[in-house]
Coordinates of C-alpha atoms in Angstrom, one line a residue:
M1 CA 16.8 -14.9 18.7
V2 CA 16.6 -14.8 15.0
W3 CA 20.1 -16.3 14.1
G4 CA 19.6 -18.5 16.3
M5 CA 16.9 -20.3 14.1
W6 CA 18.1 -19.7 11.4
I7 CA 21.9 -21.6 13.1
C8 CA 19.2 -24.3 14.2
G9 CA 17.5 -24.9 11.1
S10 CA 21.5 -25.0 9.5
G11 CA 22.1 -26.8 11.4
V12 CA 19.3 -29.7 11.0
A13 CA 19.7 -29.4 7.3
L14 CA 23.4 -29.9 7.5
T15 CA 21.9 -33.3 9.1
L16 CA 21.0 -34.3 5.6
L17 CA 23.7 -33.2 3.5
G18 CA 26.5 -35.4 4.7
S19 CA 26.9 -38.9 5.9
G20 CA 29.3 -40.3 8.6
V21 CA 29.6 -39.2 12.6
V22 CA 32.2 -36.5 12.1
W23 CA 29.6 -35.2 9.5
W24 CA 26.7 -35.5 11.7
S25 CA 28.4 -34.2 15.0
F26 CA 29.1 -31.5 13.9
A27 CA 25.4 -30.9 11.8
A28 CA 24.8 -31.7 16.0
A29 CA 26.9 -28.8 16.6
V30 CA 25.7 -26.6 14.7
T31 CA 21.8 -27.7 16.0
G32 CA 23.0 -27.3 19.3
F33 CA 24.8 -23.7 19.0
G34 CA 22.0 -22.1 17.3
M35 CA 19.6 -23.6 19.8
A36 CA 21.8 -21.6 22.3
L37 CA 21.6 -18.8 20.9
L38 CA 17.7 -19.3 20.7
Y39 CA 16.2 -20.6 23.3
P40 CA 17.4 -18.8 27.0
N41 CA 16.2 -15.8 24.7
L42 CA 12.5 -16.6 23.9
S43 CA 12.1 -17.4 27.8
A44 CA 13.9 -13.5 28.1
A45 CA 12.0 -12.1 25.4
V46 CA 8.5 -13.0 27.1
A47 CA 9.8 -11.6 30.6
D48 CA 10.8 -7.8 29.0
I49 CA 7.9 -7.6 27.1
S50 CA 5.2 -8.3 29.7
H51 CA 4.3 -6.5 33.1
P52 CA 4.9 -7.4 36.2
S53 CA 1.9 -8.2 37.1
W54 CA 1.2 -11.1 34.8
R55 CA 4.5 -12.0 34.5
S56 CA 4.4 -15.2 35.3
S57 CA 1.2 -16.4 33.7
A58 CA 2.6 -14.5 29.9
I59 CA 5.3 -17.1 31.0
G60 CA 3.4 -20.2 32.0
I61 CA 1.5 -20.1 28.8
Y62 CA 4.6 -19.2 26.6
R63 CA 5.9 -22.4 28.2
F64 CA 2.3 -24.0 27.4
W65 CA 2.8 -23.4 23.4
R66 CA 6.3 -24.1 23.0
D67 CA 5.9 -27.0 25.1
L68 CA 2.2 -28.0 21.9
G69 CA 4.5 -26.6 19.6
Y70 CA 7.1 -29.5 20.4
G71 CA 3.8 -32.5 20.0
I72 CA 2.5 -30.7 16.5
G73 CA 6.7 -30.5 15.8
A74 CA 6.2 -34.6 15.9
L75 CA 2.9 -34.8 14.2
G76 CA 4.3 -32.8 11.4
F77 CA 7.6 -34.8 11.5
G78 CA 5.9 -37.9 10.4
L79 CA 3.3 -36.5 8.7
V80 CA 5.2 -34.9 6.2
A81 CA 7.4 -38.9 6.5
H82 CA 4.6 -40.6 6.0
L83 CA 3.1 -38.9 3.2
T84 CA 5.8 -38.6 1.1
G85 CA 8.1 -42.1 2.3
A86 CA 10.9 -40.1 3.5
V87 CA 12.1 -39.8 6.8
T88 CA 14.9 -37.2 5.5
A89 CA 11.7 -34.9 3.8
G90 CA 10.1 -34.8 7.3
F91 CA 14.4 -32.9 8.3
W92 CA 13.6 -30.4 5.8
F93 CA 10.8 -29.8 6.9
V94 CA 11.3 -29.2 10.5
A95 CA 14.4 -27.2 8.4
I96 CA 12.0 -25.3 6.7
A97 CA 9.9 -24.0 9.7
M98 CA 12.7 -23.0 11.6
L99 CA 14.5 -21.0 8.9
L100 CA 10.8 -19.3 8.0
S101 CA 10.4 -18.6 11.7
G102 CA 13.5 -16.9 11.7
A103 CA 12.1 -15.2 8.8
L104 CA 8.5 -13.8 10.8
V105 CA 10.8 -13.1 14.1
M106 CA 13.1 -11.1 11.8
L107 CA 9.3 -9.2 10.8
W108 CA 7.5 -9.2 13.0
G109 CA 9.3 -8.9 16.3
E110 CA 10.7 -5.8 17.7
E111 CA 13.6 -5.1 20.4
T112 CA 13.2 -4.0 23.7
H113 CA 16.2 -3.3 25.3
P114 CA 16.4 0.3 25.5
R115 CA 20.2 1.1 24.4
L116 CA 18.9 -0.8 21.4
N117 CA 15.2 0.6 21.0
P118 CA 15.4 4.1 23.0
Q119 CA 11.6 5.1 23.3
P120 CA 10.9 8.3 22.9
G121 CA 11.0 9.8 26.8
S122 CA 13.3 7.5 27.5
L123 CA 16.5 10.0 27.2
D124 CA 15.1 11.6 30.6
R125 CA 14.6 8.6 32.7
P126 CA 17.9 7.9 34.5

């Protein structure tokens, strides 16, 4: 998820650093690759950390906040663009937000795969 956020945010920033169809296609490919690393893993992380008895509710709540984030992000983009008078500032806002989000996941996230983050006593179980 961390690398996905960083690559996706970098792709958004790349959009601003060049011009033309070839450059923007490259930037879109980088953004898409980052999103491909990120997006499915967010749902999987929610499923990993939620107990089966409330997993469906947890995923529903996650989707609510995810979708709310799309709206808030769009409003933030528009607000930044309006206040600065430049649409490019909105893109920088999104790129920086994604890079910071990746850093927050790196700092606060916890690996849930038992092989990568074994818990005490987990070696006793099959």
